[in-house]
Short mmCIF file of C-alpha atoms in Angstrom, two decimals:
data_model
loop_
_atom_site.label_atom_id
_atom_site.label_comp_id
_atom_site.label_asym_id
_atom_site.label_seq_id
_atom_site.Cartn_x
_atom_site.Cartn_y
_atom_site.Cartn_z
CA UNK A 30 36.43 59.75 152.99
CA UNK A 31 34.12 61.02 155.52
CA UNK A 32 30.85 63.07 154.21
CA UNK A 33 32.06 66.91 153.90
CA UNK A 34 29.51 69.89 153.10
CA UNK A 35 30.71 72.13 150.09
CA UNK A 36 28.65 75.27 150.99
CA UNK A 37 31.96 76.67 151.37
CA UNK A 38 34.61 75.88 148.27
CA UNK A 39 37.15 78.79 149.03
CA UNK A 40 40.02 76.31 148.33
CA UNK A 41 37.89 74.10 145.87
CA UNK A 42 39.72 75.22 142.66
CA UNK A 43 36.60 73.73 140.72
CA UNK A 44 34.30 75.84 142.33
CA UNK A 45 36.32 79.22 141.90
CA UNK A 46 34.24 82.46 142.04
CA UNK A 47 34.39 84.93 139.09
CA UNK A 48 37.28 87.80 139.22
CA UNK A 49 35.21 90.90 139.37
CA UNK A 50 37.86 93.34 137.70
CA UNK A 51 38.56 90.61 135.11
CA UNK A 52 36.88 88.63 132.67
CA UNK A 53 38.36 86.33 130.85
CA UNK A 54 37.26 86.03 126.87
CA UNK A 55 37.07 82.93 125.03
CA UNK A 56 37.66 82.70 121.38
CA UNK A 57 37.27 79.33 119.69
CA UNK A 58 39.00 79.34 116.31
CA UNK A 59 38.23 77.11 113.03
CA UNK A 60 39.94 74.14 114.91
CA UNK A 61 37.92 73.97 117.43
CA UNK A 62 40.10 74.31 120.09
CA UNK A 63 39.00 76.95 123.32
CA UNK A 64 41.35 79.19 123.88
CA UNK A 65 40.98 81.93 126.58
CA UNK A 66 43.02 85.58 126.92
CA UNK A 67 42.54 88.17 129.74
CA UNK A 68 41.20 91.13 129.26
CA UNK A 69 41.03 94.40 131.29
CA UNK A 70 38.13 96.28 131.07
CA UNK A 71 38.61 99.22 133.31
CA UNK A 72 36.42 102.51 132.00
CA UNK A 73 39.54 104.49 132.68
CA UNK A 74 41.66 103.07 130.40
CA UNK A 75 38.92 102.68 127.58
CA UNK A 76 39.06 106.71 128.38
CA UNK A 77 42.34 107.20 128.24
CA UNK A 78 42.93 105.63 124.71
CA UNK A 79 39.77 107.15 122.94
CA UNK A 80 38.99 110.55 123.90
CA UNK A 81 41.53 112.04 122.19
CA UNK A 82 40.16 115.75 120.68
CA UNK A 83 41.91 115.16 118.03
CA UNK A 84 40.09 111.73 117.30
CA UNK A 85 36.93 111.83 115.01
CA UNK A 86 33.59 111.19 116.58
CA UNK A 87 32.42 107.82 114.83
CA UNK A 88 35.51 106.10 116.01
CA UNK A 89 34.59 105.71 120.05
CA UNK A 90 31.18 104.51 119.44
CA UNK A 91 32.74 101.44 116.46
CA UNK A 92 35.02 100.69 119.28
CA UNK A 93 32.52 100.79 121.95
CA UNK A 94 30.55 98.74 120.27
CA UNK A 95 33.19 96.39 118.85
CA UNK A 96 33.75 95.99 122.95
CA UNK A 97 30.40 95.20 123.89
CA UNK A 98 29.51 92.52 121.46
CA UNK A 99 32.88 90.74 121.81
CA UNK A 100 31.75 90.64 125.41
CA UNK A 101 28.15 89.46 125.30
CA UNK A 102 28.28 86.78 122.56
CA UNK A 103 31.76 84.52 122.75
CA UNK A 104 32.05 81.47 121.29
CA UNK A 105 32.89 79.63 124.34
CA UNK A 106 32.63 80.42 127.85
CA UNK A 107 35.67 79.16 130.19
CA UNK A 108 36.27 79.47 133.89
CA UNK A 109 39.82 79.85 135.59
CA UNK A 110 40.97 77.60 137.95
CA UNK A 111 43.32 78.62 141.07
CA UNK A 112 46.57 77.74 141.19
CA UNK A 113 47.15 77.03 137.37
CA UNK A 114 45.53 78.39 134.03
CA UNK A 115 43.53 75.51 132.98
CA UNK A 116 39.59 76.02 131.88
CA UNK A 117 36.54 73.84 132.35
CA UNK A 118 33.07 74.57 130.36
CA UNK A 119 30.71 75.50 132.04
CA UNK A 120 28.26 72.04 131.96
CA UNK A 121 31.64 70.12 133.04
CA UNK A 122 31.86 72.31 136.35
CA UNK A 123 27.80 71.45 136.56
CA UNK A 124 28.65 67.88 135.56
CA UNK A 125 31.14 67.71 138.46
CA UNK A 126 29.41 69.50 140.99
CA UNK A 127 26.53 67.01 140.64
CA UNK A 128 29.17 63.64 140.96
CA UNK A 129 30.53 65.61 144.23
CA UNK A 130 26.97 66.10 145.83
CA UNK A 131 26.20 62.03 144.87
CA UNK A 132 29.73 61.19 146.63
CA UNK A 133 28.69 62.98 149.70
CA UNK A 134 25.12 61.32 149.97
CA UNK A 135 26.48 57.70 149.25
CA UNK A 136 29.96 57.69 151.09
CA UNK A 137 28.87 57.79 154.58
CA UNK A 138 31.41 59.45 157.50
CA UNK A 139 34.39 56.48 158.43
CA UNK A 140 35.18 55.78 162.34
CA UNK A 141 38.49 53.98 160.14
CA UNK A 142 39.77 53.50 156.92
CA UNK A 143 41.68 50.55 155.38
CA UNK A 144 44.12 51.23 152.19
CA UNK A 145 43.79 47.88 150.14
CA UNK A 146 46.59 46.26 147.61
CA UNK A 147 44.43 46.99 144.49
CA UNK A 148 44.22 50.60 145.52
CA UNK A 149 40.43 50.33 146.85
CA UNK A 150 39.86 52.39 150.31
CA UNK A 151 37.41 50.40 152.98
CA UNK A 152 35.95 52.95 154.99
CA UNK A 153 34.39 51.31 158.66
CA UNK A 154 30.85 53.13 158.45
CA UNK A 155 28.80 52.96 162.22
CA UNK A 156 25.98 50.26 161.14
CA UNK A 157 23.28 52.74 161.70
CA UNK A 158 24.86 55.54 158.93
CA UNK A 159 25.12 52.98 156.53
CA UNK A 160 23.38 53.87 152.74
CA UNK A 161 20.61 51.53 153.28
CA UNK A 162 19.11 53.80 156.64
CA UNK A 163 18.80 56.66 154.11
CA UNK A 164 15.64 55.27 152.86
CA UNK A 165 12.44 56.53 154.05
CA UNK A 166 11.27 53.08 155.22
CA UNK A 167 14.16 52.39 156.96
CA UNK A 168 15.56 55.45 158.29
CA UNK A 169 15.76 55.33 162.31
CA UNK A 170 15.90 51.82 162.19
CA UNK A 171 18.91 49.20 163.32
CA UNK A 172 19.96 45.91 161.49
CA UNK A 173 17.97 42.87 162.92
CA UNK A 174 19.59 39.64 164.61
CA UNK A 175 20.34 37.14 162.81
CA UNK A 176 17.68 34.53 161.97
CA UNK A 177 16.95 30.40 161.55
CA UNK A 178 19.33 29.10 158.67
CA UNK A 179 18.25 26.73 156.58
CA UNK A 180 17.71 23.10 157.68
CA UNK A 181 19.94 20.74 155.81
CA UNK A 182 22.97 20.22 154.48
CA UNK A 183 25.55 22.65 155.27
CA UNK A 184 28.79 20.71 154.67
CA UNK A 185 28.95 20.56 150.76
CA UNK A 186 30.03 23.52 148.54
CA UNK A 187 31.84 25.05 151.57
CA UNK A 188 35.50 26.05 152.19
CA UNK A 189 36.99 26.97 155.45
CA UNK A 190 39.28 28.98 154.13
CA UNK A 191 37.26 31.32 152.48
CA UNK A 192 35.58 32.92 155.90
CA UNK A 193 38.78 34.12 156.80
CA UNK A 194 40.29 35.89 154.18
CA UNK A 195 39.26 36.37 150.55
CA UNK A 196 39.31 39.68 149.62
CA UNK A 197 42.48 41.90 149.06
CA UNK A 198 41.79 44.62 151.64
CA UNK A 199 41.72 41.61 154.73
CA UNK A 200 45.35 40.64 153.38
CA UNK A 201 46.32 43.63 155.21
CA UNK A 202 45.30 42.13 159.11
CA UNK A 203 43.76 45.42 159.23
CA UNK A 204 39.83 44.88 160.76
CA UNK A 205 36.78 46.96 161.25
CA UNK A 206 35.75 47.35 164.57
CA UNK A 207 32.58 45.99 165.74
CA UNK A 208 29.59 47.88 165.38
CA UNK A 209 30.81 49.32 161.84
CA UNK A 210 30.34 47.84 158.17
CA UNK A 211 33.24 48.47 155.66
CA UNK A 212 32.20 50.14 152.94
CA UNK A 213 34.52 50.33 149.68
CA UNK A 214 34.56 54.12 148.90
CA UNK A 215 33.54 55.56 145.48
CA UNK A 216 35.70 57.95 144.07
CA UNK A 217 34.81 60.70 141.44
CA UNK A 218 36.54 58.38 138.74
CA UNK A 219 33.99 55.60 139.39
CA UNK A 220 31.32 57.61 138.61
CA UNK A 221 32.40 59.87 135.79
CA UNK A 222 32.76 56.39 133.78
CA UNK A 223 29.27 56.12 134.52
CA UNK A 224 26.90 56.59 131.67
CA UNK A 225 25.34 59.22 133.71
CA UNK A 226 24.83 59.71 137.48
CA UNK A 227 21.42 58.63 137.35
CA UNK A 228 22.20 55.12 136.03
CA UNK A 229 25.62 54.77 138.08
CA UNK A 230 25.84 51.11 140.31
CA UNK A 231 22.77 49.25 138.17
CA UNK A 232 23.34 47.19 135.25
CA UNK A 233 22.15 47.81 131.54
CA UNK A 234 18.60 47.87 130.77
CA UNK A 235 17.55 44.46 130.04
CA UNK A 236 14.20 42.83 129.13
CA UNK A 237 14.71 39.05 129.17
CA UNK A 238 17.32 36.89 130.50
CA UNK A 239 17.49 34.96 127.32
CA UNK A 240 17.17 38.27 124.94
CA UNK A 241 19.66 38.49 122.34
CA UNK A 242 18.61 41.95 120.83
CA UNK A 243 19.70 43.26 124.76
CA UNK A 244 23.15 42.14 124.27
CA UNK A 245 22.76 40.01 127.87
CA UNK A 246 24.06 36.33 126.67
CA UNK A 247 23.83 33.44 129.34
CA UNK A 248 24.60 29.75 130.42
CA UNK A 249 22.33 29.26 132.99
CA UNK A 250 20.79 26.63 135.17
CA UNK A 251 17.04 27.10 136.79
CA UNK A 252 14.11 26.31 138.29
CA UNK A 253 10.88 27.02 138.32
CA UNK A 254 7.23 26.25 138.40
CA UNK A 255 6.73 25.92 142.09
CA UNK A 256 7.67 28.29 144.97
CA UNK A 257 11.44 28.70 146.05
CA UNK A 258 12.43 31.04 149.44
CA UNK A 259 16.09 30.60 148.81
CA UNK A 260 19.03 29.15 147.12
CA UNK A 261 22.40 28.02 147.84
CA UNK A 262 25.93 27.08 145.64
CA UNK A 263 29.82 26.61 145.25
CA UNK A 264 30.86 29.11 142.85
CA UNK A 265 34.46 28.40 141.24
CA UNK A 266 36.11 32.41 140.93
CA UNK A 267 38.20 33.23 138.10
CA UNK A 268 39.66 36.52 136.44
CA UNK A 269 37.84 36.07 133.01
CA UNK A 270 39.28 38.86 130.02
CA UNK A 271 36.83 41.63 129.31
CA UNK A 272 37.46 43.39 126.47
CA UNK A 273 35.52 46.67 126.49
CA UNK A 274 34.89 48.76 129.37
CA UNK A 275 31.54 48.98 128.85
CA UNK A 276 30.85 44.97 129.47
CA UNK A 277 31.39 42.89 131.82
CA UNK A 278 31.37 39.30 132.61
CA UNK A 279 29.35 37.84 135.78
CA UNK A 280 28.89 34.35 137.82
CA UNK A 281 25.50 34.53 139.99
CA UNK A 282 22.34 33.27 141.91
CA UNK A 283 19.31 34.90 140.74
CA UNK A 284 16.19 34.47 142.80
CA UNK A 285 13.32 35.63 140.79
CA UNK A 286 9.71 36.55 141.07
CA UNK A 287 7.18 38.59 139.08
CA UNK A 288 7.19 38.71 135.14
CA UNK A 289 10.27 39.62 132.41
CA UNK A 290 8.67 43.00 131.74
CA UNK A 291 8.42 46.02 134.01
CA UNK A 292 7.88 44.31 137.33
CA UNK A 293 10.30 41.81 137.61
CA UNK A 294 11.75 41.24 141.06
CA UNK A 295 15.21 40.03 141.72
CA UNK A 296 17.65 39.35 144.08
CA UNK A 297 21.25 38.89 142.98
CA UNK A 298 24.58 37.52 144.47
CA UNK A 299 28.06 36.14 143.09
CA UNK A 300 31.43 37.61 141.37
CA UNK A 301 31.69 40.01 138.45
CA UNK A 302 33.92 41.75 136.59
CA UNK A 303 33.41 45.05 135.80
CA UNK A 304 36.10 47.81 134.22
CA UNK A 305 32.75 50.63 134.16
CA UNK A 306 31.85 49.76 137.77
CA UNK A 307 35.12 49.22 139.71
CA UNK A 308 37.94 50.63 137.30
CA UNK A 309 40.01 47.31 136.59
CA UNK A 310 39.60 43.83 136.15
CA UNK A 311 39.54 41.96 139.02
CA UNK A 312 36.47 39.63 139.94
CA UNK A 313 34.65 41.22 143.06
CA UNK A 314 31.83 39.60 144.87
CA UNK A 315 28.95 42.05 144.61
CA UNK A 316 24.82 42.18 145.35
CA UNK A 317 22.13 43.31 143.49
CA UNK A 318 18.36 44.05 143.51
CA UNK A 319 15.59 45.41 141.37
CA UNK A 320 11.65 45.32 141.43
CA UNK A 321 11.22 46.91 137.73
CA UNK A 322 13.72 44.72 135.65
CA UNK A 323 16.53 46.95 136.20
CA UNK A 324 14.65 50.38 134.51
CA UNK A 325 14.89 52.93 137.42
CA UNK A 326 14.94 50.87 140.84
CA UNK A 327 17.38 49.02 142.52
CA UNK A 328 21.57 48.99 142.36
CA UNK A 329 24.53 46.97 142.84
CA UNK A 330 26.40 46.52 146.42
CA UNK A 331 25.65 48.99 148.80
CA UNK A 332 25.23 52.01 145.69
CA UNK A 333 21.71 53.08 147.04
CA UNK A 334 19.48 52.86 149.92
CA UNK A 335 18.43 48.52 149.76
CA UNK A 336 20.27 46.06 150.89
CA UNK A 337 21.29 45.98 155.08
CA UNK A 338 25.07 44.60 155.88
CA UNK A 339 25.15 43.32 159.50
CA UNK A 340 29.12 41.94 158.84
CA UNK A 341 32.53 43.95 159.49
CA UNK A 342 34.60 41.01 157.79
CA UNK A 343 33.01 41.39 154.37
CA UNK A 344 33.66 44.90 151.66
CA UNK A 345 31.04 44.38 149.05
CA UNK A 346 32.43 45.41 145.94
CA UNK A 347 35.90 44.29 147.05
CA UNK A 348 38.27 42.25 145.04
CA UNK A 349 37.88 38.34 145.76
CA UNK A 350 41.60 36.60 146.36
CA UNK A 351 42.68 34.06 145.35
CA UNK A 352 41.08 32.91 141.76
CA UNK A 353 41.79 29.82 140.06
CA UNK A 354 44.26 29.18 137.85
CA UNK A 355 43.51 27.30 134.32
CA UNK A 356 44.80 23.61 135.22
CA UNK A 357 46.15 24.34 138.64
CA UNK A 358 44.66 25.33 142.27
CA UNK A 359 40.71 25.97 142.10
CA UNK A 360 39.13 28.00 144.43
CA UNK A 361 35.39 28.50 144.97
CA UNK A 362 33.06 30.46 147.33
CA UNK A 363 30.06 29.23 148.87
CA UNK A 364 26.85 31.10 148.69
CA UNK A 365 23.14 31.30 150.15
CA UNK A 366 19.94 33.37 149.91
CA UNK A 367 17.24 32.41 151.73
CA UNK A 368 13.84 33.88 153.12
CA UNK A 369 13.26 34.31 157.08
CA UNK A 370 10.54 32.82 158.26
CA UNK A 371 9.73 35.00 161.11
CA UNK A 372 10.59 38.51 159.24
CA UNK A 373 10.02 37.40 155.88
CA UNK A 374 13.64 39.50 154.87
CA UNK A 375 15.67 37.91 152.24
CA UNK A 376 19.40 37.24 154.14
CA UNK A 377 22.77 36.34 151.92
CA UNK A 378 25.01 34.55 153.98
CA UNK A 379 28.69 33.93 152.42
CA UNK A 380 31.15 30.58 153.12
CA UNK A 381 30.35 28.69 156.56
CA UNK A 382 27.91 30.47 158.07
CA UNK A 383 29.57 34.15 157.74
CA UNK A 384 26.09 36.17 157.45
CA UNK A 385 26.63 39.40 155.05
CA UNK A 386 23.33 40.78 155.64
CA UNK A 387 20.06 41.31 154.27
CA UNK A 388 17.42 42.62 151.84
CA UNK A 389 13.89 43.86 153.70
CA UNK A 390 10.67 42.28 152.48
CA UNK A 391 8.77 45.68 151.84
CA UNK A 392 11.03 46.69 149.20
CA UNK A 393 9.44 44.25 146.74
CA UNK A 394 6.49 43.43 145.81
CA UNK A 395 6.72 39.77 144.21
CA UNK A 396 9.48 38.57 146.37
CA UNK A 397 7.61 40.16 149.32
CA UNK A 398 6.03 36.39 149.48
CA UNK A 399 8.21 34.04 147.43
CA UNK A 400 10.47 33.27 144.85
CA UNK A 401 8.70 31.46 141.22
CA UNK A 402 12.40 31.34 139.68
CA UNK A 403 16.19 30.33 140.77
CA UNK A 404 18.51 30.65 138.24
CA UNK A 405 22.47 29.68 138.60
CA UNK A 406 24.93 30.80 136.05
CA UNK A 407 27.06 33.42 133.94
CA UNK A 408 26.43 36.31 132.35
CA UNK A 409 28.23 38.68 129.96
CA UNK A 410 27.69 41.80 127.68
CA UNK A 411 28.36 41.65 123.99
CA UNK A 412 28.24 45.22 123.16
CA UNK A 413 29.83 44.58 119.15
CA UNK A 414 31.42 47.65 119.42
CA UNK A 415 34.27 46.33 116.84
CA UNK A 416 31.15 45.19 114.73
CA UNK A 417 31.52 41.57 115.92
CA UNK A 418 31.06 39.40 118.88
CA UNK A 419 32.64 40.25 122.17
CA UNK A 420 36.29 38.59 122.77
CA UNK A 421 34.67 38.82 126.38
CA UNK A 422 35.22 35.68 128.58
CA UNK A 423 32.81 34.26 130.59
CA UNK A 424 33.89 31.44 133.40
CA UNK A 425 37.20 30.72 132.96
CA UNK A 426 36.75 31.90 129.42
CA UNK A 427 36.77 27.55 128.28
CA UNK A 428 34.37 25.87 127.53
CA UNK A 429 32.12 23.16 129.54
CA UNK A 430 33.60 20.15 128.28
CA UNK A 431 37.03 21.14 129.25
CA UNK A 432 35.77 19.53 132.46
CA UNK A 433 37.69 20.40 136.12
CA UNK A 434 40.24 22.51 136.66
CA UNK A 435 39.94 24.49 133.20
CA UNK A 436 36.28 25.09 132.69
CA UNK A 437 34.44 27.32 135.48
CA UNK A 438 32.11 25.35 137.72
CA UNK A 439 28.83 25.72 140.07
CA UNK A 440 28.37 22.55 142.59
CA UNK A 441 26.13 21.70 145.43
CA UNK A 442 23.32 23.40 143.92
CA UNK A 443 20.28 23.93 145.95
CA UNK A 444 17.10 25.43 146.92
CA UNK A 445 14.67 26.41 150.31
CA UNK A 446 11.02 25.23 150.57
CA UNK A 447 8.85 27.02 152.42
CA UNK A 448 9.68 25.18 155.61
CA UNK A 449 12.93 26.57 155.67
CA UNK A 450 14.89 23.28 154.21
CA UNK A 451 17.58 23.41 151.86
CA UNK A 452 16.65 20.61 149.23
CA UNK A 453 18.04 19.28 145.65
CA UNK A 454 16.91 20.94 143.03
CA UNK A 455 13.96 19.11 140.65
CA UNK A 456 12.78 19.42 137.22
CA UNK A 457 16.47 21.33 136.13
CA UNK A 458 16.61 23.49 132.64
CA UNK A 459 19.49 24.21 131.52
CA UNK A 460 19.80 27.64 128.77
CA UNK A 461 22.60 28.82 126.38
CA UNK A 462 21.35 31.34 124.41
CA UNK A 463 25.17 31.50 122.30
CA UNK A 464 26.11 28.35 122.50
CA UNK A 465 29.54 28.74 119.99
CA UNK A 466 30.14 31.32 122.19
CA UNK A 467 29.31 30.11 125.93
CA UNK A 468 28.18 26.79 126.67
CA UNK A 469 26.95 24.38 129.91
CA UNK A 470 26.88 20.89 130.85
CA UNK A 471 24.94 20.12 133.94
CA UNK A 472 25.52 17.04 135.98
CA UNK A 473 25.06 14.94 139.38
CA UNK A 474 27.30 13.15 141.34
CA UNK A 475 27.68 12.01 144.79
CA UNK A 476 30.54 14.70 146.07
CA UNK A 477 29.37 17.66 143.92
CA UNK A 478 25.34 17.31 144.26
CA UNK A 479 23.86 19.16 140.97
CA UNK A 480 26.41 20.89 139.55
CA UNK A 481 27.52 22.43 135.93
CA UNK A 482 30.56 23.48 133.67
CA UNK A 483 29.95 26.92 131.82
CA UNK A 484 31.56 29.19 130.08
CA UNK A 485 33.59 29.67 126.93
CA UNK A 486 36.18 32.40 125.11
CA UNK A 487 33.80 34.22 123.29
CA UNK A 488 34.56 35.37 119.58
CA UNK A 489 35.71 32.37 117.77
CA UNK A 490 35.48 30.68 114.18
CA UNK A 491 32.09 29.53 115.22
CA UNK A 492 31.03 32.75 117.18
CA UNK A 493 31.73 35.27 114.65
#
């Protein structure tokens, strides 16, 4: 949906103007329930009924004022909506009128617009209107060339297949033209299961990646202790089960700089799913960014003004096809972040060589330089809103030693130095902070380079 101005609603049945011959009174009785009742107030009929001679004198000013305090101080206030009798409160009008103005600055206008399978719309956005060029720094600018990849190797942890289609809306042989971006449109739904408008597209509030008490429960793989200007995996995609809609259950590459406090840095890339975000549960390959650990900076996919797609092939946000199956076909997407050495801008390229786009340098402040952290892995929320662990799967939802083709897998893991070659990674910790729930086993073989099982079901006897 193209951006629309609402400075106008004359057919906008949540935006209809007060009657000004009737009001409409709201009584709210012990249940609870609003219940509204017209009302005509016309002075000539108030006449009419009580100016009778006859009628004593007390009696029109009771009624008079019995009319004027049933009209000043209801219980409830309600507004009519054209076209049928239903009423909205006044702060859910507000409410609304606040996601509307947030749809209009975030959904840009659409030269095209692609219907997907799963009921997502792909709108083709001109490059230059896309959310990122709303920010001040970057507004009048144009999305760079692309730069030097990595030197190294580029054959392991890539599939051909995946570069030409893997997400739902390309099934369609529907394309956006060159010079656009598609965009998958947000709809008033996806926000309203928001926790608020202000804190729609960014994950939970989280301290430390290994923090219990946040809810945030890993099995991860990193590095650190030197400096890192990129990374690069295979990442096996599954539909893992999650059970409330305000978790969700992520595979990703972290690259990480600053401290686990308020001014951590990262840059974020994999496959999530997400019922708050997207509205179902299929695994989507998504972005993310923050320079304050996720408190008021920062958002997933292109949600805010950030990250820069250069790439009319790829919908960020958009559901991933196929997955793997538990003990059948596996299916795995290759991904890289790395630092340009002439721009310093942090690029994410997907597959063989299929550049998505980029994050700019002056939007951090760590990562502005360098990376001091690469972590590979999965990530869910336990919420315990049944009182008890989250049934939530992470992975494949099995655990590690379940081995190939049931237990969810990262291979051909490696990093950049900071002469732009990919190398193996060195001194490797490995972290599962629930290990009866999620586990990992890392390992290193000649096909597969580094590479780990993770993952596990969740709530079981010995994850209570």
């Amino acid at each position: 949906m193209g951006m629309r101005r609402h400075s106008k609603h004359i057919n906008d049945p949540l935006f209809a103007p007060h009657h000004r011959t009737r009001q409409h009174q709201c009584i709210q009785p012990n249940n609870h329930a609003v219940t509204c009742a017209h009302q005509n107030h016309s002075p000539k009929l108030v006449a009419n009924d009580f100016t009778s001679p006859n009628a004593p004198p007390v009696l029109p000013a009771f009624v008079a004022l019995l009319l004027l305090l049933s009209s000043i101080t209801p219980t409830a206030l309600c507004h009519t909506l054209h076209g049928n009798h239903s009423f909205r409160p006044v702060h859910e009008l507000l409410k609304l009128r606040r996601v509307r103005a947030h749809l209009n600055k975030i959904n840009k206008p659409a030269v095209k617009t692609i219907q997907s399978s799963d009921g997502d719309l792909i709108d083709c956005v001109l490059s230059h209107q896309q959310p990122a060029f709303d920010h001040p720094d970057l507004r009048g600018q144009k999305p760079l060339d692309p730069p030097e990849r990595p030197k190294g190797n580029h054959t392991n942890g890539e599939t051909k297949r995946v570069s030409e289609s893997f997400q739902l809306w390309s099934d369609s042989g529907e394309e956006c033209p060159e010079g656009t971006v598609p965009i998958r449109r947000t709809t008033e739904e996806d926000i309203l299961r928001a926790s608020s408008i202000r804190r729609f597209g960014r994950k939970p509030r989280h301290v430390r990646r290994d923090s219990s008490a946040s809810g945030h429960e890993h099995a991860v793989v990193f590095v650190n202790g030197e400096q890192y200007y990129g990374a690069k995996a295979g990442i096996n995609v599954w539909s893992p089960r999650v059970t409330d809609e305000f978790e969700f259950s992520l595979s990703q590459i972290w690259v990480i700089a600053g401290s686990f406090g308020k001014d951590l840095n990262t840059i974020e890339a994999g496959w999530q799913v997400s019922p708050q975000l997207y509205g179902d549960n299929n695994p989507r390959f998504f972005t993310y960014w923050t320079t304050d650990a996720y408190q008021t900076t920062g958002c997933y996919n292109l949600l805010c003004s950030g990250f820069i797609q250069t790439n009319n092939k790829i919908a960020i946000g958009a559901a991933i096809s196929p997955r793997s199956t538990y003990n059948r076909r596996q299916f795995d997407i290759g991904l890289m972040i790395w630092k340009d050495p002439k721009h310093g801008h942090w690029w994410l390229e997907f597959g063989s060589g299929l550049l998505v786009g980029y994050w700019p340098a002056n939007m951090f402040s760590h990562l502005r330089s360098h990376a001091s952290m690469v972590q590979f892995g999965g990530e869910i929320v336990n919420t315990r809103s049944r009182g008890y662990h989250t049934g939530t799967q992470m992975g494949s939802g099995h655990f590690a030693e379940e081995g190939f083709k049931k237990a969810a897998y990262f291979r051909n893991l490696q990093v950049v130095d900071w002469d732009n070659n990919l190398i193996p990674l060195r001194n490797i910790h490995q972290l599962a902070d629930h290990p009866n729930c999620y586990n990992i086993r890392q390992g290193t073989n000649t096909a597969w380079g580094t590479h780990f099982y993770y993952g596990g079901p969740g709530r079981n006897i010995k994850c209570p």
